[in-house]
Tab-separated table of C-alpha atoms and ligand atoms in Angstrom:
chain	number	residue	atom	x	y	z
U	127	UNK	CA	44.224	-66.941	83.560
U	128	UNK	CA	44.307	-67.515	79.898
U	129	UNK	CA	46.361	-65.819	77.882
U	130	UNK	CA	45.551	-63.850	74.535
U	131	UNK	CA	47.341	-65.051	71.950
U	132	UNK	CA	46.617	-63.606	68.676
U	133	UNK	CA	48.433	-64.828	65.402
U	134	UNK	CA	47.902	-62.101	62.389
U	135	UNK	CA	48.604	-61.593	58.914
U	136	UNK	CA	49.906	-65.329	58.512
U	137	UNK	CA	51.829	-64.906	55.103
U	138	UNK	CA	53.576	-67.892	53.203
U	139	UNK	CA	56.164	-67.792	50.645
U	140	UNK	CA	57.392	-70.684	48.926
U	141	UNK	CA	60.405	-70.273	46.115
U	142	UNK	CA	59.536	-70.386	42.763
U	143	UNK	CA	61.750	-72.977	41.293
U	144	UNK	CA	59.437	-76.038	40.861
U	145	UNK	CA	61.121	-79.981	40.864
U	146	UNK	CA	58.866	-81.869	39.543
U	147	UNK	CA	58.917	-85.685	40.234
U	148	UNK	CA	60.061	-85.937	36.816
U	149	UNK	CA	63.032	-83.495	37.366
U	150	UNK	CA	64.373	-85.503	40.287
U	151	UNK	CA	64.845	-89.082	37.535
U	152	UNK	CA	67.549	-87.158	36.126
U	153	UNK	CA	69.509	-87.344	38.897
U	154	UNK	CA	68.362	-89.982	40.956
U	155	UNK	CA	67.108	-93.600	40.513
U	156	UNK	CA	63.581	-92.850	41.300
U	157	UNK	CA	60.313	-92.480	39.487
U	158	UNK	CA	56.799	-90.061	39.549
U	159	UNK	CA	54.582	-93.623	40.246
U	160	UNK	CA	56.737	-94.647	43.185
U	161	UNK	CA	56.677	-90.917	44.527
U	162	UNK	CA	53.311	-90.267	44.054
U	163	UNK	CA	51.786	-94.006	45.028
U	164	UNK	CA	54.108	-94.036	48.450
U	165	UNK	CA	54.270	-90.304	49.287
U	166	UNK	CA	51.367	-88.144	47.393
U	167	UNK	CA	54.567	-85.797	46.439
U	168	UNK	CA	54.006	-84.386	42.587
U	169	UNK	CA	56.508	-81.756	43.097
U	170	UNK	CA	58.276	-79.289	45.912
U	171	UNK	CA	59.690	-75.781	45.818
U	172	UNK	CA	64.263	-75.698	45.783
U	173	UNK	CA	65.969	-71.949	46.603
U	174	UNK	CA	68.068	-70.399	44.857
U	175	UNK	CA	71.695	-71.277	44.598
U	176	UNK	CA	72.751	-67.849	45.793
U	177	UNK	CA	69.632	-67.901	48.098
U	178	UNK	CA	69.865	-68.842	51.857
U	179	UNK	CA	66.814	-69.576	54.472
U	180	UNK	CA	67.237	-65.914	55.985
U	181	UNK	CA	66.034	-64.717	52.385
U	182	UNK	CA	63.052	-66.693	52.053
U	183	UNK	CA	62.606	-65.509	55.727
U	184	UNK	CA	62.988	-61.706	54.780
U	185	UNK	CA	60.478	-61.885	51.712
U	186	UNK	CA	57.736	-63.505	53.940
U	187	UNK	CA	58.296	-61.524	57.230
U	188	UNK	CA	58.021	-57.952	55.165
U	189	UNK	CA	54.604	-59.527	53.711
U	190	UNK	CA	53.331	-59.980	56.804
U	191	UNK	CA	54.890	-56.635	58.836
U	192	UNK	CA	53.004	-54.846	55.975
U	193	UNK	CA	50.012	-56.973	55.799
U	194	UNK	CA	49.768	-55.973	59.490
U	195	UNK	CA	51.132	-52.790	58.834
U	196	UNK	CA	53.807	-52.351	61.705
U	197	UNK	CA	57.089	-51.471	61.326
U	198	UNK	CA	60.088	-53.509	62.350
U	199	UNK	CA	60.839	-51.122	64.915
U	200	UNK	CA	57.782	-51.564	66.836
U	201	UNK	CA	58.699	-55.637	67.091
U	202	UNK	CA	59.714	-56.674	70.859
U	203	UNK	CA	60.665	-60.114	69.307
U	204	UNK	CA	62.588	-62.277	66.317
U	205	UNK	CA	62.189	-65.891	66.576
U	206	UNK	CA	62.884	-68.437	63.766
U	207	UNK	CA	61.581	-72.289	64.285
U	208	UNK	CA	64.149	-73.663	61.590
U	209	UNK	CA	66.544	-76.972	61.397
U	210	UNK	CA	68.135	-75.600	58.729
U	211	UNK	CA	69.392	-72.302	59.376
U	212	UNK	CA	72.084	-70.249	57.107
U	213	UNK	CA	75.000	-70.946	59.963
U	214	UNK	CA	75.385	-72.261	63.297
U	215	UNK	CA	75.650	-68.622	64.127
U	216	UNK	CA	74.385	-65.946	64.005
U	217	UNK	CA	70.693	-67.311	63.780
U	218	UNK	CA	68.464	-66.440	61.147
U	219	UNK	CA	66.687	-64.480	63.305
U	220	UNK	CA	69.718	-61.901	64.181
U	221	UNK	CA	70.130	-61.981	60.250
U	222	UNK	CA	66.371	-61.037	59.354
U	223	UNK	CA	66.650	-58.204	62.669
U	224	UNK	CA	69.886	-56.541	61.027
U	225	UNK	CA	67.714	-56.949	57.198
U	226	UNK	CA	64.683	-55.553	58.694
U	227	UNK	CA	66.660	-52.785	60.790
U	228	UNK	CA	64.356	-53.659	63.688
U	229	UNK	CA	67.057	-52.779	66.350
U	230	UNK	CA	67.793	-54.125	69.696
U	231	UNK	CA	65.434	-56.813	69.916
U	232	UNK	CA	65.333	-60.086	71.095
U	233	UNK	CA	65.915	-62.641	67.869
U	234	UNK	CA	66.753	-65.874	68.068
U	235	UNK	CA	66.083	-69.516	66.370
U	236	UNK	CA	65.307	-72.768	67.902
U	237	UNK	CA	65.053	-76.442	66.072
U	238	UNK	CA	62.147	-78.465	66.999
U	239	UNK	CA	61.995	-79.914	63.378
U	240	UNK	CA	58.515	-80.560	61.845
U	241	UNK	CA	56.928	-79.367	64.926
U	242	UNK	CA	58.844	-76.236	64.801
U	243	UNK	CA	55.685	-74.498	64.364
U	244	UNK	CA	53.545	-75.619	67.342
U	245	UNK	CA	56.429	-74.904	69.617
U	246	UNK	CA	56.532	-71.552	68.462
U	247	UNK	CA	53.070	-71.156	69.303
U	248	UNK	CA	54.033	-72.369	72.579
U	249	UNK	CA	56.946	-70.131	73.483
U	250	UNK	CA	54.779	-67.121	71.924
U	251	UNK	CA	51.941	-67.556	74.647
U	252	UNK	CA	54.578	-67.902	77.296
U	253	UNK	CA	56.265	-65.036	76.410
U	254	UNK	CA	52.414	-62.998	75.819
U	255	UNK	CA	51.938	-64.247	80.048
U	256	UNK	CA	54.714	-62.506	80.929
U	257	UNK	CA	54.645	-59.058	78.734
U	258	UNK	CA	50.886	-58.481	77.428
U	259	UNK	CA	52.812	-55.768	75.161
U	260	UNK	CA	54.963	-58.058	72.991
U	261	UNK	CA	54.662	-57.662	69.751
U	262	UNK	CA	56.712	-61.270	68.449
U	263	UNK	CA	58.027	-61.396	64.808
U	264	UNK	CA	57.278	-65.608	64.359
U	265	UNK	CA	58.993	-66.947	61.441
U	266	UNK	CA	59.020	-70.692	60.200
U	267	UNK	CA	61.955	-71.310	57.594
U	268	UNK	CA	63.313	-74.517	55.885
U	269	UNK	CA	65.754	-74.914	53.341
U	270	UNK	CA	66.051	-78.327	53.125
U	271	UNK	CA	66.905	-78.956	49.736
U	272	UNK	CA	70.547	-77.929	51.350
U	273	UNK	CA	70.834	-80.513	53.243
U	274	UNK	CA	69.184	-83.753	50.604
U	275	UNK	CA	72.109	-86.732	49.553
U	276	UNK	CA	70.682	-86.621	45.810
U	277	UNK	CA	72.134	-90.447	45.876
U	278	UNK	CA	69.730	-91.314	48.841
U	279	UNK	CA	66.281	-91.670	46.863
U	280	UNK	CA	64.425	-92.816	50.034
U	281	UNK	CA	64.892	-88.921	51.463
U	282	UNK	CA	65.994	-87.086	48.648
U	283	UNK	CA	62.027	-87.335	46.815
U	284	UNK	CA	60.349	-86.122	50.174
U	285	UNK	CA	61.509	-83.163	50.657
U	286	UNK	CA	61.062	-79.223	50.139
U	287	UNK	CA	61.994	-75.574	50.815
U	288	UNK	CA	59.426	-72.777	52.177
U	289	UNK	CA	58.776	-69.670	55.148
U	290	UNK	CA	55.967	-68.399	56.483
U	291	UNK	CA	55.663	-65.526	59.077
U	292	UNK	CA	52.980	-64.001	61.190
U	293	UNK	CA	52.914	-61.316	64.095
U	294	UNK	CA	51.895	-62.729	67.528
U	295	UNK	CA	50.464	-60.312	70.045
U	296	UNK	CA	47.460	-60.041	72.703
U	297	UNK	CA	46.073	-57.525	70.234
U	298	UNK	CA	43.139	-58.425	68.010
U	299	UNK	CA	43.006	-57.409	64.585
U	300	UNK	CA	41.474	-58.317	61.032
U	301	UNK	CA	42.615	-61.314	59.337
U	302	UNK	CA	43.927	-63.164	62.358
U	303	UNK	CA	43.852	-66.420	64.653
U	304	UNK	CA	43.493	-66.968	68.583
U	305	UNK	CA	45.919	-69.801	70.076
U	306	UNK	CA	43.323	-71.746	72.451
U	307	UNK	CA	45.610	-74.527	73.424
U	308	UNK	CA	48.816	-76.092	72.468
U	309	UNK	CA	50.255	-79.222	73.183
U	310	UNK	CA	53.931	-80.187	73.084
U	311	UNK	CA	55.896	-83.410	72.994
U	312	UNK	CA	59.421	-84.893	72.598
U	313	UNK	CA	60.589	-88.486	72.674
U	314	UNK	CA	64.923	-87.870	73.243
U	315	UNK	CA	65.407	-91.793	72.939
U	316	UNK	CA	64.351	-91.517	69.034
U	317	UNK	CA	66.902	-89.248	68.164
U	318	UNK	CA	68.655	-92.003	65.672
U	319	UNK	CA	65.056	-92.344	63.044
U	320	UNK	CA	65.021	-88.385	61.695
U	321	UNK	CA	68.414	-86.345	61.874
U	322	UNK	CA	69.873	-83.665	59.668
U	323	UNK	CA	73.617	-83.461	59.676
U	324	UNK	CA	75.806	-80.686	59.622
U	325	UNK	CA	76.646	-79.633	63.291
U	326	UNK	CA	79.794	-80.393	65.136
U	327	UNK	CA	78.918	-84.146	65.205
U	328	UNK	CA	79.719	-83.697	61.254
U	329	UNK	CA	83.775	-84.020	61.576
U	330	UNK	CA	85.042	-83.284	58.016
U	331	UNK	CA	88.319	-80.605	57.426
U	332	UNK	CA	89.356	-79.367	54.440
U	333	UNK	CA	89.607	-81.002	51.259
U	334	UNK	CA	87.816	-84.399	53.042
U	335	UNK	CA	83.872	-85.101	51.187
U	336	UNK	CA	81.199	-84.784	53.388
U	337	UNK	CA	79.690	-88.204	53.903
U	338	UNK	CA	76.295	-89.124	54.288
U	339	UNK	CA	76.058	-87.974	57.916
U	340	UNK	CA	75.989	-84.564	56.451
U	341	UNK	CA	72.583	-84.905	54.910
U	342	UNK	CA	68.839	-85.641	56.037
U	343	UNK	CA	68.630	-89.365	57.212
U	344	UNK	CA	65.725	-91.427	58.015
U	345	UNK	CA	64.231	-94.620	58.687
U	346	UNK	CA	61.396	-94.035	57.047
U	347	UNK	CA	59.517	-97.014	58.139
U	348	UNK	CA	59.764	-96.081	61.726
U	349	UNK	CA	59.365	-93.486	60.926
U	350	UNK	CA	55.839	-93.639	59.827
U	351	UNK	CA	54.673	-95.818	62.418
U	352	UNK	CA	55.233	-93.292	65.016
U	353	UNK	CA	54.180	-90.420	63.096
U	354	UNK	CA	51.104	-91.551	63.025
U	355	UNK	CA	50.447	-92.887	66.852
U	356	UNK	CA	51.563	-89.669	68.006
U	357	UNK	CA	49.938	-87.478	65.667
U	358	UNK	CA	46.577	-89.277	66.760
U	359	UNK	CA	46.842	-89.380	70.314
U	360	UNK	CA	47.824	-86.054	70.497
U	361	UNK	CA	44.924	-84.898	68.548
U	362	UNK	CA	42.909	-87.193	70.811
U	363	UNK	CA	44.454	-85.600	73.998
U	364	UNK	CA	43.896	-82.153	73.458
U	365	UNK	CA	40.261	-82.096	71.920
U	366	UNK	CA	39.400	-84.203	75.450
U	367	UNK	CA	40.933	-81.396	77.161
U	368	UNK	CA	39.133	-78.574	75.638
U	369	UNK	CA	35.848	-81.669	75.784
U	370	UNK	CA	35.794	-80.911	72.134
U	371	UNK	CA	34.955	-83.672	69.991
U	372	UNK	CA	36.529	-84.310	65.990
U	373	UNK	CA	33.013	-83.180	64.563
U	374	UNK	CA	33.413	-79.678	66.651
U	375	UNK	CA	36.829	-79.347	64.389
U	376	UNK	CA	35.821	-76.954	60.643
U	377	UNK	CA	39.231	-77.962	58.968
U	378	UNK	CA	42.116	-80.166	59.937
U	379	UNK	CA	45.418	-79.308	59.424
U	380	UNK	CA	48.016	-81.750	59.430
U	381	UNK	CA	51.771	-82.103	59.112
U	382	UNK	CA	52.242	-82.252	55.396
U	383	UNK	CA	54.490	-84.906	55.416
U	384	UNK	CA	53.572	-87.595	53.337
U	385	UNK	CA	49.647	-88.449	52.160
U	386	UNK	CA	49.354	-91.983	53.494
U	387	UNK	CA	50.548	-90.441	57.241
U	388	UNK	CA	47.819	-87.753	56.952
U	389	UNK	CA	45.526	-90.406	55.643
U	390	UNK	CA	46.071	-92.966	58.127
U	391	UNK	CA	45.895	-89.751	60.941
U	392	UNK	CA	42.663	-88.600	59.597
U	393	UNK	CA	40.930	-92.061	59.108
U	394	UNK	CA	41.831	-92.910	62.692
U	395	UNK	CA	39.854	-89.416	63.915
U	396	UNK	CA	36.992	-90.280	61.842
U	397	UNK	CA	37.376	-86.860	60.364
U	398	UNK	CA	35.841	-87.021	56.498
U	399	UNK	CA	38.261	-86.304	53.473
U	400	UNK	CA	36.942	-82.820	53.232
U	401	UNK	CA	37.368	-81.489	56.723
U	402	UNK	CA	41.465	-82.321	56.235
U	403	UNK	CA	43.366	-79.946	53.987
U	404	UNK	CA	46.221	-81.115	52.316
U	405	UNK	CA	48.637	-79.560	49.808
U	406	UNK	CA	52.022	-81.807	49.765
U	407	UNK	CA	51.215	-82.961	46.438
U	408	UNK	CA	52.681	-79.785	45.393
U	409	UNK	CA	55.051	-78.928	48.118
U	410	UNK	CA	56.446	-82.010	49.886
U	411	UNK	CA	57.481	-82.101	53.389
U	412	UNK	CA	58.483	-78.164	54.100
U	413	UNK	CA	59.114	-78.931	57.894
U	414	UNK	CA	58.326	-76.386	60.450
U	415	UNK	CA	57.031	-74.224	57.700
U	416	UNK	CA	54.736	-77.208	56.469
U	417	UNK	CA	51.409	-76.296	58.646
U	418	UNK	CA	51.490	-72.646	58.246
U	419	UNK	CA	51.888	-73.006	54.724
U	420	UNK	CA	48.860	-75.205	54.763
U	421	UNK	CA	47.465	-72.849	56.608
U	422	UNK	CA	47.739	-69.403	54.988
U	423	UNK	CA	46.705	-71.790	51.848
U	424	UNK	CA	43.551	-72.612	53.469
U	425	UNK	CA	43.019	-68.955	54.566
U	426	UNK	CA	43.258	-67.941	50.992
U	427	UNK	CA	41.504	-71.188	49.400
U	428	UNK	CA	38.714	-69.362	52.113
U	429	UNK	CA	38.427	-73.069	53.851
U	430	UNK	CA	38.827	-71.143	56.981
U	431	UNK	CA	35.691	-68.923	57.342
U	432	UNK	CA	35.008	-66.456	60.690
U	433	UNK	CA	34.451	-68.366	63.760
U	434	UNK	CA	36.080	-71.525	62.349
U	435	UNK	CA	38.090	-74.099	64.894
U	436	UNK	CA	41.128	-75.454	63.176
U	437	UNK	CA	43.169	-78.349	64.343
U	438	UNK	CA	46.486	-78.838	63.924
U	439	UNK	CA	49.025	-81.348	63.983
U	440	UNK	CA	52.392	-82.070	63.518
U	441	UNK	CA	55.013	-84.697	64.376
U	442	UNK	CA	58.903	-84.400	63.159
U	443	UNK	CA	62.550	-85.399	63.847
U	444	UNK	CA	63.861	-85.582	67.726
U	445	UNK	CA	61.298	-87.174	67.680
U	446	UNK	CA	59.281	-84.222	68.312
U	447	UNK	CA	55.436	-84.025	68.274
U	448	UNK	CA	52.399	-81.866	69.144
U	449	UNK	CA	48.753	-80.189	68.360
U	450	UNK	CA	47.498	-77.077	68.491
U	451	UNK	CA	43.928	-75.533	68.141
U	452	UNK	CA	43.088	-72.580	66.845
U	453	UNK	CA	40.140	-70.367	65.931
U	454	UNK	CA	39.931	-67.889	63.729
F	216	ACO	N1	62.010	-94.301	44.115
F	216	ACO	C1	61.901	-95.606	43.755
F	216	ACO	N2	62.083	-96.620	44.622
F	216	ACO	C2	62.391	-96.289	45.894
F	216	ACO	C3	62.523	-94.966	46.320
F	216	ACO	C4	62.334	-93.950	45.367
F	216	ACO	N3	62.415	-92.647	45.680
F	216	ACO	N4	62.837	-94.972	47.627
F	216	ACO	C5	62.889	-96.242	48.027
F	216	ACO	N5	62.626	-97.057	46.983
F	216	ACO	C6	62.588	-98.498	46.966
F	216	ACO	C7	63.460	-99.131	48.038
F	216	ACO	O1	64.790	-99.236	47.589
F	216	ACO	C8	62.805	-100.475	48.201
F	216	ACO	O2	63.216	-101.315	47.132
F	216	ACO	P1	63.542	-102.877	47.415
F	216	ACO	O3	62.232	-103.451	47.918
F	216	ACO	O4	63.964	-103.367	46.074
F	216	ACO	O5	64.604	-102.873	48.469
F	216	ACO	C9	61.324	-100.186	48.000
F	216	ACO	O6	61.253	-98.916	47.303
F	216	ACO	C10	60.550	-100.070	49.290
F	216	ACO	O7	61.263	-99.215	50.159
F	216	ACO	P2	60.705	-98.849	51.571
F	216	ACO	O8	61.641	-97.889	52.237
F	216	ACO	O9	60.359	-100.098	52.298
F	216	ACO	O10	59.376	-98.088	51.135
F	216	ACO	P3	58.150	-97.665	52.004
F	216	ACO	O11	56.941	-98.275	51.449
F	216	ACO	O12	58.418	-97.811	53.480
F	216	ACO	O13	58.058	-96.113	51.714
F	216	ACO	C11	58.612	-93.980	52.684
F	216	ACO	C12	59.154	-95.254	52.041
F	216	ACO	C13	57.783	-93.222	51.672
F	216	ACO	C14	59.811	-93.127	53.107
F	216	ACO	C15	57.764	-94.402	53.910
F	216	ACO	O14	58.485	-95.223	54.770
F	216	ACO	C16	57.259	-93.213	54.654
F	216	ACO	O15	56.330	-92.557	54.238
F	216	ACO	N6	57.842	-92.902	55.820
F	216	ACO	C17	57.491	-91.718	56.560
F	216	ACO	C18	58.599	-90.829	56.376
F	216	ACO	C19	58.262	-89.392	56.279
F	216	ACO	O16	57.325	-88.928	55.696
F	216	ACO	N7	59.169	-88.647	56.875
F	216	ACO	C20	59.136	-87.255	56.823
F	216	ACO	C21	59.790	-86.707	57.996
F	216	ACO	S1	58.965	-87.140	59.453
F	216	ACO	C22	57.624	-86.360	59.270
F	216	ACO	O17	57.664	-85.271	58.801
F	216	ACO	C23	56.403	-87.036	59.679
């Protein structure tokens, strides 16, 4: 049996300090031509200095608890897709619980990177099977800016901070989204082309600098390549399983990682410039939170009309990967 998996009251918030391209030259060797001509990046969103993920996570989860207009109490479940949480622990989502005063209930976090989002949507439906009454706080939180080597100008450009949150039920209500299929993937022998430091492999004591280990490292090259084969055949996979075809798809919704990825994604589709929504000029790469930023953007650009099938896609350090399609 399928299950009902509703997604409602999908709220983003992004942080209002804006680095522009320009910004970033004063403290790094780079340039807005080389930014924009190899990523599409014009500028991204930094927190706060006294600002931690679990804040941008309690501004957009009270949006969207009174957007749906439920209080904390009545949530069954916390869970935070994040890979870059405030501490090891207590998670983010134990944080936002005891902010929200939403009681005894289940919160936790779990890292699936940039694809942080469509896992969620995965463990939400699982956990929907199994208790048609859950009523699942679903937040997606990055503060990456935390964790950027300002010396390494082939990460520190790509990169940006953001949180969205929805509620996930079998309920339907106004203004939300049904989960028809998700899809999944990891590739554990990739772990060495997308990491973020700062867990106990990070072995610094007192008084020692952090070293570079500390701090988001890629090869970006490699990177690319397989961001783009997996996004594709994933995409491919699970319209053939739902015997959907790309012109069936209203809006397309990938990863915002980097404009020439998306590009290269959506030329291989054959889905048309218009039918892909893309906003990382402004925000850069805002992992997990990326595609339901892009997302509630889209909502409230009104791209995404009644009745309309979105695709989604993401692909991220682990190397983690998946798609997702939705209608809403
Ligand atoms: N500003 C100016 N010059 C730079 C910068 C910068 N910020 N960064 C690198 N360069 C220089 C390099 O030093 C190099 O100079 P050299 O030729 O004198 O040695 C030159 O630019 C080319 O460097 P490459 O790394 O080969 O540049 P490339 O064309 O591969 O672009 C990029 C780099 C943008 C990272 C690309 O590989 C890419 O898009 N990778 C995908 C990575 C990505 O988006 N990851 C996000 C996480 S995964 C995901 O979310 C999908």
């Amino acid at each position: 049996m399928t299950t009902l998996c509703r997604l409602a009251s999908l709220r983003a918030y992004t942080p209002d300090t804006v680095v522009t391209n320009d910004d970033l030259t004063k403290f790094t060797d780079t340039n807005d031509a080389w930014i924009v001509s190899r990523s599409g990046i014009r500028e991204r969103r930094r927190l706060a200095d006294d600002e931690n993920a679990s804040d941008l996570a309690l501004t957009v989860a009270e949006s969207a608890l009174e957007a749906v207009g439920m209080e904390a109490r009545e949530l069954t479940h916390i869970i935070t897709a994040t890979c870059t949480p405030d501490f090891l622990s207590p998670s983010v989502a134990c944080i936002l619980a005891g902010k929200l005063n939403a009681g005894p209930v289940m919160a936790f976090d779990f890292s699936a990177a940039c694809s942080g989002f469509l896992y969620g949507l995965s463990l939400v439906r699982s956990i929907l099977a199994g208790n048609r009454d859950a009523n699942i706080l679903f937040v997606c939180v990055e503060a990456l800016t935390r964790r950027l080597n300002w010396a390494d100008r082939s990460t520190c450009v790509l990169f940006g901070d953001g949180a969205t949150a929805c509620v996930c039920s079998g309920v339907t209500r106004p203004d939300d989204a049904t989960v028809d299929d998700v899809i999944c993937k990891s590739d554990g022998a990739m772990t060495d082309l997308l990491a973020i430091g700062g867990g106990t492999a990070c072995r610094y004591g007192l008084g020692q600098p952090v070293g570079p280990d500390f701090f988001v490292q890629m090869n970006g090259r490699e990177t690319y390549k397989h961001a783009v084969r997996r996004m594709t055949e994933v995409c491919e996979e699970i319209l053939g399983r739902n015997h959907l075809a790309m012109g069936d798809v209203n809006l397309f919704v990938p990863h915002q990682a980097n404009i020439r990825i998306i590009e290269a994604v959506g030329n291989r589709l054959g889905v048309e410039s218009d039918r892909v929504f893309t906003n990382v000029e402004r925000f850069g790469n805002t992992s997990s939170a990326s595609i339901p930023i892009a997302l509630a953007q889209a909502r409230a650009q009104d791209l995404v009309r009644p009745g309309a099938r979105v695709l989604v896609t993401a692909f991220g350090g682990g190397l983690t990967w998946g798609a997702a399609l939705l209608r809403f």
